[in-house]
Coordinates of C-alpha atoms in Angstrom, one line a residue:
M43 CA 14.5 13.0 21.6
S44 CA 16.1 12.8 25.0
A45 CA 18.7 10.1 26.0
A46 CA 16.1 8.4 28.2
S47 CA 13.6 8.3 25.4
R48 CA 16.1 6.9 22.9
L49 CA 17.0 4.2 25.5
S50 CA 13.4 3.3 26.1
A51 CA 12.7 3.1 22.3
G52 CA 15.8 0.9 21.9
A53 CA 14.7 -1.4 24.7
K54 CA 11.3 -1.8 23.0
R55 CA 12.9 -2.7 19.7
V56 CA 15.0 -5.3 21.4
A57 CA 11.9 -6.7 23.2
R58 CA 9.9 -6.8 20.0
A59 CA 12.7 -8.6 18.2
A60 CA 12.9 -11.2 21.0
V61 CA 9.2 -11.8 20.9
G62 CA 9.2 -12.1 17.1
A63 CA 12.0 -14.6 17.2
V64 CA 10.2 -16.8 19.7
S65 CA 6.6 -16.4 18.4
P66 CA 5.9 -14.4 15.2
A67 CA 2.2 -15.0 15.7
L68 CA 2.3 -13.4 19.2
L69 CA 4.3 -10.4 17.9
G70 CA 1.6 -10.0 15.2
R71 CA -1.2 -10.0 17.8
I72 CA 0.7 -7.4 19.9
Q73 CA 1.2 -5.2 16.9
R74 CA -2.5 -5.4 15.9
A75 CA -3.5 -4.6 19.5
R76 CA -1.3 -1.5 19.4
A77 CA -2.7 -0.4 16.0
R78 CA -6.3 -0.9 17.4
R79 CA -5.5 1.3 20.4
R80 CA -4.1 4.0 18.1
Y81 CA -7.3 4.0 16.1
L82 CA -9.6 3.9 19.1
R83 CA -8.1 7.0 20.7
D84 CA -7.7 10.4 19.1
P85 CA -4.9 9.9 16.5
G86 CA -1.8 11.9 16.8
A87 CA -1.0 11.8 13.1
G88 CA -3.2 13.5 10.5
P89 CA -5.4 11.8 7.8
R90 CA -3.7 9.8 5.1
R91 CA -5.8 11.6 2.4
L92 CA -7.3 15.1 2.1
L93 CA -10.1 15.9 -0.3
L94 CA -9.7 19.6 -1.1
E95 CA -12.3 21.6 -2.9
P96 CA -10.3 24.5 -4.4
T97 CA -13.2 26.0 -6.4
T98 CA -16.9 25.7 -7.0
G99 CA -16.5 27.2 -10.5
C100 CA -17.0 24.9 -13.5
N101 CA -16.5 25.2 -17.3
H102 CA -19.2 22.5 -18.0
R103 CA -22.9 22.3 -17.4
C104 CA -23.5 18.6 -17.0
I105 CA -27.2 17.7 -17.0
M106 CA -27.0 15.4 -13.9
C107 CA -24.9 17.8 -11.8
W108 CA -26.1 18.9 -8.4
D109 CA -24.3 22.3 -8.7
H110 CA -24.1 23.3 -12.4
S111 CA -26.9 21.6 -14.3
P112 CA -28.7 23.9 -16.7
R113 CA -31.9 22.7 -15.0
L114 CA -31.0 24.3 -11.6
A115 CA -33.0 27.4 -10.6
R116 CA -29.9 28.6 -8.8
P117 CA -26.7 27.0 -9.8
T118 CA -23.8 27.0 -7.2
P119 CA -21.9 30.3 -7.7
G120 CA -18.3 30.1 -8.7
Q121 CA -15.9 30.7 -5.7
H122 CA -12.2 30.1 -5.4
M123 CA -10.3 29.3 -2.2
P124 CA -7.6 31.9 -1.6
F125 CA -4.2 30.6 -2.5
E126 CA -2.8 31.7 0.8
R127 CA -5.3 29.5 2.6
V128 CA -4.5 26.6 0.3
R129 CA -0.8 26.9 0.9
S130 CA -1.1 27.2 4.7
L131 CA -3.4 24.1 4.7
L132 CA -1.1 22.0 2.5
Y133 CA 2.0 22.8 4.7
E134 CA 0.0 21.8 7.8
M135 CA -1.2 18.6 6.2
A136 CA 2.3 17.7 5.1
E137 CA 3.6 18.2 8.6
M138 CA 0.8 15.9 10.0
G139 CA 1.9 13.1 7.6
T140 CA -0.8 13.3 4.9
E141 CA 0.2 11.3 1.9
E142 CA -2.4 12.2 -0.8
V143 CA -4.3 15.3 -1.8
W144 CA -7.4 14.8 -3.9
L145 CA -8.7 17.8 -5.8
A146 CA -12.4 17.5 -6.4
G147 CA -15.7 18.9 -5.2
R148 CA -18.6 20.9 -6.5
G149 CA -16.5 22.5 -9.3
E150 CA -13.8 21.7 -11.8
P151 CA -10.6 21.9 -9.8
L152 CA -8.5 22.9 -12.8
V153 CA -10.4 26.2 -13.3
H154 CA -8.9 27.6 -10.1
P155 CA -6.6 30.5 -11.2
K156 CA -3.7 28.9 -9.2
A157 CA -4.4 25.3 -10.0
M158 CA -0.9 24.6 -11.4
E159 CA 0.8 26.3 -8.4
I160 CA -1.4 24.2 -6.0
L161 CA -0.5 20.9 -7.8
E162 CA 3.2 21.9 -8.0
L163 CA 3.2 22.7 -4.2
I164 CA 1.6 19.3 -3.4
G165 CA 4.4 17.5 -5.2
A166 CA 7.1 19.8 -3.7
L167 CA 5.8 18.9 -0.2
G168 CA 6.2 15.2 -0.9
M169 CA 2.5 14.4 -1.2
R170 CA 0.8 12.7 -4.2
S171 CA -2.1 14.3 -6.0
I172 CA -5.4 12.9 -7.3
I173 CA -7.6 14.9 -9.6
T174 CA -11.3 14.4 -10.6
T175 CA -11.9 16.5 -13.7
N176 CA -14.1 16.9 -16.8
G177 CA -10.8 17.3 -18.6
G178 CA -11.8 20.6 -20.3
P179 CA -8.8 22.6 -19.1
L180 CA -6.3 19.8 -19.7
T181 CA -3.8 20.1 -22.5
E182 CA -0.9 17.7 -23.4
E183 CA 1.6 20.1 -21.8
V184 CA -0.5 20.4 -18.6
A185 CA -0.9 16.6 -18.4
D186 CA 2.8 16.1 -18.7
R187 CA 3.6 18.6 -16.0
L188 CA 1.1 17.0 -13.7
C189 CA 2.9 13.7 -14.0
E190 CA 6.2 15.4 -13.2
W191 CA 4.7 16.8 -10.0
G192 CA 3.6 13.3 -8.7
L193 CA 0.1 12.9 -10.1
Q194 CA -1.1 9.5 -8.8
Q195 CA -4.5 9.3 -10.3
L196 CA -6.5 11.2 -12.9
S197 CA -10.2 10.5 -13.2
I198 CA -11.9 12.0 -16.2
S199 CA -15.7 12.2 -16.6
I200 CA -16.7 11.2 -20.2
D201 CA -20.3 9.9 -19.6
S202 CA -20.9 8.9 -23.2
G203 CA -20.2 6.5 -26.0
T204 CA -20.5 9.0 -28.8
P205 CA -19.5 12.7 -29.4
E206 CA -23.1 13.7 -29.8
T207 CA -24.1 12.3 -26.4
Y208 CA -21.0 13.8 -24.8
A209 CA -22.0 17.3 -26.1
K210 CA -25.6 16.7 -24.9
V211 CA -24.6 15.6 -21.4
H212 CA -21.7 18.0 -20.8
S213 CA -22.9 21.1 -22.7
A214 CA -19.4 21.0 -24.2
P215 CA -17.9 20.7 -27.7
P216 CA -18.4 17.1 -29.1
Q217 CA -14.8 16.9 -30.3
D218 CA -13.7 17.1 -26.6
R219 CA -14.6 13.4 -26.1
A220 CA -11.9 12.3 -28.6
R221 CA -9.5 14.8 -27.1
M222 CA -10.0 13.3 -23.6
L223 CA -9.4 9.8 -24.9
G224 CA -6.3 11.0 -26.7
L225 CA -4.9 12.5 -23.5
I226 CA -5.5 9.2 -21.7
R227 CA -3.6 7.4 -24.5
R228 CA -0.7 9.9 -24.2
L229 CA -0.4 9.4 -20.4
S230 CA -0.8 5.6 -20.7
E231 CA 2.4 5.5 -22.8
R232 CA 4.5 6.9 -19.9
G233 CA 5.2 3.4 -18.7
E234 CA 5.9 3.1 -15.0
A235 CA 5.7 6.9 -14.6
R236 CA 2.0 7.0 -15.7
P237 CA -0.7 7.8 -13.1
R238 CA -3.7 5.6 -12.6
L239 CA -6.2 6.6 -15.3
L240 CA -9.9 6.3 -14.7
V241 CA -12.8 7.0 -17.0
S242 CA -16.2 7.6 -15.4
M243 CA -19.8 7.5 -16.6
V244 CA -23.0 8.6 -14.7
L245 CA -26.0 6.8 -16.1
S246 CA -29.1 8.5 -17.3
Q247 CA -31.8 8.1 -19.9
W248 CA -29.5 9.9 -22.3
N249 CA -26.5 7.5 -22.2
F250 CA -27.3 4.2 -20.5
R251 CA -27.3 2.3 -23.9
E252 CA -23.7 3.4 -24.5
V253 CA -22.0 1.5 -21.6
P254 CA -20.3 -1.1 -23.9
V255 CA -19.0 1.5 -26.3
L256 CA -17.5 3.7 -23.5
V257 CA -15.8 0.6 -21.9
R258 CA -14.3 -0.4 -25.3
D259 CA -13.1 3.1 -26.0
A260 CA -11.6 3.5 -22.6
I261 CA -9.7 0.2 -22.8
E262 CA -8.4 1.0 -26.2
A263 CA -7.1 4.4 -24.9
G264 CA -5.2 2.7 -22.1
A265 CA -7.4 3.5 -19.1
T266 CA -6.5 1.4 -16.0
G267 CA -10.0 1.7 -14.5
I268 CA -13.6 2.5 -15.4
V269 CA -16.4 3.6 -13.1
V270 CA -20.0 3.3 -14.0
G271 CA -22.5 4.9 -11.6
G272 CA -26.2 5.6 -11.4
M273 CA -27.6 9.1 -10.8
R274 CA -28.3 10.2 -7.3
P275 CA -31.3 12.3 -6.3
V276 CA -30.9 15.9 -7.6
P277 CA -32.6 19.1 -6.6
F278 CA -34.5 19.5 -9.9
D279 CA -37.0 17.6 -12.0
S280 CA -35.1 14.7 -13.5
G281 CA -38.0 12.4 -14.3
D282 CA -37.1 12.2 -18.0
L283 CA -33.5 11.2 -17.0
A284 CA -34.6 8.3 -14.8
L285 CA -34.2 4.6 -15.9
S286 CA -37.2 2.2 -16.0
D287 CA -37.0 -1.4 -14.6
E288 CA -36.4 -2.5 -18.2
D289 CA -33.6 0.0 -18.6
W290 CA -31.9 -1.2 -15.5
A291 CA -32.2 -4.8 -16.7
R292 CA -30.4 -3.8 -19.9
V293 CA -27.7 -1.9 -17.8
R294 CA -27.0 -5.0 -15.8
E295 CA -26.8 -7.1 -18.9
D296 CA -24.4 -4.7 -20.6
L297 CA -22.3 -4.4 -17.5
G298 CA -21.9 -8.2 -17.5
S299 CA -20.5 -8.2 -21.0
A300 CA -18.5 -5.0 -20.4
G301 CA -17.0 -6.6 -17.3
E302 CA -15.8 -9.6 -19.3
M303 CA -14.3 -7.2 -21.8
A304 CA -12.5 -5.3 -19.1
A305 CA -11.3 -8.4 -17.3
A306 CA -9.8 -9.7 -20.5
A307 CA -7.9 -6.4 -20.9
G308 CA -6.8 -6.3 -17.2
V309 CA -8.8 -3.2 -16.6
D310 CA -10.8 -2.6 -13.4
L311 CA -14.6 -2.0 -14.0
T312 CA -16.4 -0.9 -10.8
T313 CA -20.0 0.3 -10.3
D314 CA -21.7 2.6 -7.9
N315 CA -25.3 3.2 -7.1
I316 CA -26.5 0.6 -9.6
R317 CA -30.0 -0.7 -8.9
A318 CA -29.9 -4.4 -7.9
A319 CA -32.1 -6.9 -9.6
E320 CA -33.8 -8.3 -6.5
R321 CA -33.1 -6.8 -3.1
P322 CA -33.5 -3.2 -2.1
R323 CA -30.2 -1.3 -1.7
A324 CA -30.9 -0.9 2.1
D325 CA -30.2 -4.6 2.5
A326 CA -26.8 -4.2 0.9
W327 CA -25.7 -1.6 3.5
P328 CA -22.2 -2.8 4.4
Y329 CA -21.8 -1.1 7.8
G330 CA -24.0 -3.5 9.6
K331 CA -21.0 -5.9 9.8
M332 CA -18.0 -3.7 9.7
A333 CA -16.9 -0.3 11.1
C334 CA -16.0 2.8 9.2
F335 CA -12.5 4.2 9.9
I336 CA -12.8 7.1 7.5
G337 CA -12.6 9.6 10.4
H338 CA -9.0 8.4 11.0
L339 CA -8.0 8.1 7.3
F340 CA -9.6 10.9 5.4
T341 CA -10.9 14.5 5.6
V342 CA -12.7 17.0 3.4
V343 CA -12.1 20.8 3.3
D344 CA -14.5 22.8 1.2
V345 CA -13.9 26.0 -0.7
E346 CA -15.1 28.1 2.3
G347 CA -12.6 26.4 4.7
N348 CA -15.2 24.2 6.4
V349 CA -14.0 20.8 7.5
H350 CA -16.2 17.7 6.9
G351 CA -15.5 14.1 8.0
C352 CA -16.3 12.5 4.6
C353 CA -17.4 13.4 1.1
T354 CA -20.9 12.0 1.8
C355 CA -21.3 14.1 5.0
Q356 CA -22.6 17.7 5.1
N357 CA -22.0 18.1 8.8
K358 CA -19.3 20.7 9.4
L359 CA -16.9 19.7 12.1
G360 CA -15.0 23.0 12.2
S361 CA -13.9 25.9 10.1
L362 CA -10.4 27.1 9.1
E363 CA -11.7 30.6 9.8
E364 CA -11.8 29.8 13.5
A365 CA -9.1 27.2 14.1
S366 CA -6.2 25.4 12.5
F367 CA -6.8 22.0 10.9
R368 CA -4.7 20.3 13.6
E369 CA -7.0 21.8 16.3
I370 CA -10.2 20.7 14.4
W371 CA -8.7 17.2 13.8
R372 CA -8.3 16.7 17.5
S373 CA -11.5 18.5 18.6
R374 CA -14.4 16.9 20.5
P375 CA -16.8 17.0 17.5
Y376 CA -14.2 15.1 15.4
R377 CA -13.6 12.5 18.2
M378 CA -17.4 12.0 18.5
F379 CA -17.7 11.6 14.7
R380 CA -15.1 8.8 14.7
R381 CA -16.8 7.1 17.6
I382 CA -20.2 7.0 15.8
L383 CA -18.6 5.6 12.7
R384 CA -16.8 2.9 14.5
E385 CA -19.9 1.9 16.4
M386 CA -22.3 1.6 13.4
P387 CA -22.2 -2.2 13.4
S388 CA -23.5 -2.3 17.0
T389 CA -25.9 0.7 17.0
G390 CA -27.2 0.6 13.4
L391 CA -27.0 4.4 13.4
T392 CA -25.3 6.7 10.8
P393 CA -23.8 10.1 11.7
P394 CA -25.7 13.3 11.3
R395 CA -26.1 14.6 7.8
C396 CA -24.2 11.6 6.3
E397 CA -25.5 9.5 3.3
C398 CA -23.7 6.3 4.3
R399 CA -26.7 4.2 3.2
H400 CA -26.8 5.5 -0.3
G401 CA -23.5 4.4 -1.6
C402 CA -19.9 4.6 -0.2
G403 CA -16.7 4.5 -2.1
H404 CA -14.7 3.7 1.1
V405 CA -16.0 0.2 1.6
P406 CA -12.9 -1.6 0.3
E407 CA -10.5 0.5 2.3
N408 CA -12.6 0.0 5.5
A409 CA -12.9 -3.8 4.9
Q410 CA -9.1 -4.1 4.5
L411 CA -8.3 -2.1 7.6
Q412 CA -10.8 -4.0 9.7
R413 CA -9.1 -7.3 8.6
E414 CA -5.7 -5.8 9.4
L415 CA -6.7 -4.6 12.8
G416 CA -8.8 -7.7 13.7
F417 CA -11.9 -5.6 14.9
R418 CA -14.9 -7.6 16.1
F419 CA -18.4 -6.1 16.9
P420 CA -21.5 -7.5 18.6
A421 CA -24.3 -8.4 16.2
E422 CA -27.1 -7.0 18.2
V423 CA -28.2 -3.3 17.8
R424 CA -27.9 -1.5 21.1
E425 CA -29.6 1.6 22.4
T426 CA -27.7 4.9 22.4
E427 CA -28.2 8.2 24.2
F428 CA -28.4 10.1 20.9
A429 CA -31.6 11.1 19.0
T430 CA -32.3 9.8 15.5
R431 CA -34.4 11.4 12.8
E432 CA -37.2 9.0 13.8
D433 CA -37.0 10.2 17.4
V434 CA -37.1 13.8 16.3
A435 CA -40.1 13.3 14.0
A436 CA -42.1 11.6 16.7
A437 CA -41.3 14.3 19.3
L438 CA -41.9 17.1 16.8
C439 CA -45.3 15.7 15.9
R440 CA -46.3 15.6 19.5
Y441 CA -45.1 19.1 20.1
L442 CA -46.8 20.6 17.0
D443 CA -50.1 18.6 17.4
A444 CA -51.7 21.4 19.4
R445 CA -50.0 24.3 17.7
L446 CA -50.7 24.1 14.0
P447 CA -54.1 25.4 13.0
G448 CA -56.8 23.4 11.3
P449 CA -55.8 21.8 7.9
R450 CA -52.1 21.9 8.8
R451 CA -52.5 19.6 11.8
E452 CA -53.3 16.5 9.7
F453 CA -49.7 15.5 9.6
A454 CA -49.1 15.7 13.4
F455 CA -49.6 12.4 15.2
A456 CA -47.6 10.4 17.6
D457 CA -48.0 6.9 16.3
L458 CA -45.0 6.4 14.1
E459 CA -44.8 2.6 13.9
G460 CA -43.6 0.9 10.7
R461 CA -44.4 2.7 7.4
E462 CA -46.0 5.6 9.2
V463 CA -42.5 6.9 10.1
T464 CA -42.0 7.9 6.5
Q465 CA -45.6 9.1 6.2
A466 CA -45.1 11.4 9.1
A467 CA -41.7 12.6 7.8
S468 CA -43.3 13.4 4.4
R469 CA -45.9 15.5 6.2
L470 CA -43.2 17.3 8.0
R471 CA -41.5 17.9 4.7
D472 CA -44.7 19.3 3.2
V473 CA -44.8 22.1 5.8
G474 CA -41.1 22.8 5.3
I475 CA -39.8 21.3 8.5
M476 CA -37.7 18.2 7.6
G477 CA -36.0 18.0 4.2
G478 CA -34.2 15.2 2.5
I479 CA -37.3 13.0 2.2
G480 CA -38.0 10.9 -0.8
S481 CA -37.0 7.5 -2.1
M482 CA -34.3 6.0 -4.3
D483 CA -34.5 2.3 -5.3
G484 CA -36.9 1.6 -2.5
V485 CA -34.7 3.3 0.2
S486 CA -36.3 6.1 2.1
L487 CA -34.1 9.2 2.1
F488 CA -35.7 10.2 5.4
E489 CA -33.2 7.7 6.9
P490 CA -35.0 7.2 10.3
R491 CA -31.8 5.7 11.8
R492 CA -29.6 8.6 11.1
L493 CA -28.5 10.8 14.0
V494 CA -29.5 14.5 14.2
A495 CA -26.9 17.1 14.9
R496 CA -27.6 19.9 17.4
G497 CA -27.3 22.5 14.7
E498 CA -29.6 20.5 12.5
F499 CA -32.2 20.3 15.3
E500 CA -32.1 24.1 15.7
D501 CA -32.8 24.5 12.0
I502 CA -35.7 22.0 12.2
L503 CA -37.2 23.9 15.2
R504 CA -36.9 27.2 13.5
R505 CA -38.9 25.9 10.5
A506 CA -41.4 24.2 12.8
L507 CA -42.1 27.5 14.8
M508 CA -42.4 29.4 11.5
A509 CA -44.9 26.8 10.2
S510 CA -46.8 27.4 13.5
G511 CA -47.1 31.1 12.7
V512 CA -44.2 32.4 14.8
E513 CA -42.2 35.3 13.3
E514 CA -38.6 34.3 12.3
G515 CA -36.9 36.7 14.8
R516 CA -39.1 35.5 17.6
A517 CA -38.5 31.9 16.7
E518 CA -34.7 32.4 16.9
G519 CA -35.0 33.9 20.4
L520 CA -37.3 31.1 21.6
I521 CA -34.9 28.4 20.4
V522 CA -31.9 30.1 22.2
E523 CA -33.9 30.5 25.4
A524 CA -35.1 26.9 25.4
R525 CA -31.7 25.4 24.4
A526 CA -30.9 22.3 26.4
G527 CA -27.4 20.8 27.0
E528 CA -24.1 22.0 25.6
G529 CA -22.0 21.1 22.6
H530 CA -20.9 22.0 19.1
R531 CA -23.5 22.3 16.3
A532 CA -21.9 19.2 14.6
E533 CA -22.3 17.0 17.6
P534 CA -25.2 14.5 17.7
L535 CA -28.2 15.6 19.8
A536 CA -28.8 13.7 23.0
K537 CA -32.3 12.4 23.6
G538 CA -32.5 14.0 27.0
D539 CA -31.5 17.4 25.5
M540 CA -34.1 17.0 22.8
D541 CA -36.9 16.3 25.3
G542 CA -35.8 19.2 27.6
W543 CA -35.5 21.6 24.6
L544 CA -39.0 20.8 23.4
A545 CA -40.5 20.9 26.9
R546 CA -39.1 24.4 27.6
L547 CA -40.0 25.5 24.1
A548 CA -43.6 24.4 24.7
A549 CA -43.7 26.3 28.0
R550 CA -42.4 29.5 26.4
T551 CA -44.7 29.4 23.4
A552 CA -47.6 28.8 25.7
E553 CA -46.6 31.8 27.8
G554 CA -46.5 33.9 24.6
Q555 CA -50.1 32.8 23.7
E556 CA -51.6 33.9 27.0

């Protein structure tokens, strides 16, 4: 720092001290205003927390798993992130001020062949580690070493109240349940040096009656927190795992008594994706009244080196194959992602390929930050320049109305008012054009108010042309020729670009039919 800079910084400290002495309230307002400005512009520092997916391999085959369930036609193949990439990323994150590294993702993080080296490096760089695990690779020796390297939180999936149910859900030895509880007990006895110890359970028809037993066993083992969640939609037939209305009523009753048991023991019991008794989950969406700051606080890097803004978002904001994390963090797509998240209360729109309306674990953190920074938002929903899935469905129906032959034209109509939005979306899904359509607790997974990324729109157009009988190679060429506007694949599609794209596409396909 130059002499002039040191003098300027010293003068500012003196000024702040003087203001604080005269009016602490005024100083607080000034500091909050400065913090708001920092969050409203591209942040110079990096995220506080990184979720790193070191591997997609797993030693269990949990029945409710998106990636490794034995019911999957094609389970996610096991792939490890090269250790050199992990090391380079961790050094970069430490330089940017990241405080925590969370190892989780589509696989079991501890099956990575360099898992211990990764965790030791996290601690050596002065960052704390968080692990979400099924506990299979954990031994007493490994657990002790993790604590020595700065383990802050260990979350173990147990998902059962009995050894028999554990074996059925996890496809793992039934005695492992008692071993997991024993490891929690061992770590809980480390006193102040112990990490936060969480036990989790995902509810299904196989285990929902065992909530009180799991809560009791976790408390007795010394867990500091318990998380009980409902199953999310999965890409296989899960009808026999679903809970009925009567089952959900029992879950809510059991959670009430389990909550009293946990509160008496000083243990946190939290829930996620639990069906409410009365109102649909859509009414409980929190971001109608507060902003999301996760684009400033948190980031996700998957096993292939793709960078995502959140664990509920599949939109790729960049790749470590093409740029450093620092460059991606400060890129235009990331800045636009932050802007959309902050503006959710005034637009009612969610970012492309994000599942914000179907459960969010970042609500407490966002609520606290909003209070600290004093953010205020207009209550009314305003128009934006970006296209939603509803806009795309309507435009696509109009475009395809004259192009799909006979029986396949039934779905294509322009009137998408009210419930017909979901009906049109379902017909688009039936011909393979728009995916992610279904329902969960009365909430449409079509999500008409979710924005569409430019890359997502290209994928939709490709499927639409192929449904119209256009050969795949020709479809790709038409899409590129008709492309409107500029921007990264992760950026939201502007309405003007959508209309121009479809108009030029219609002209080119008409030329090809002459």
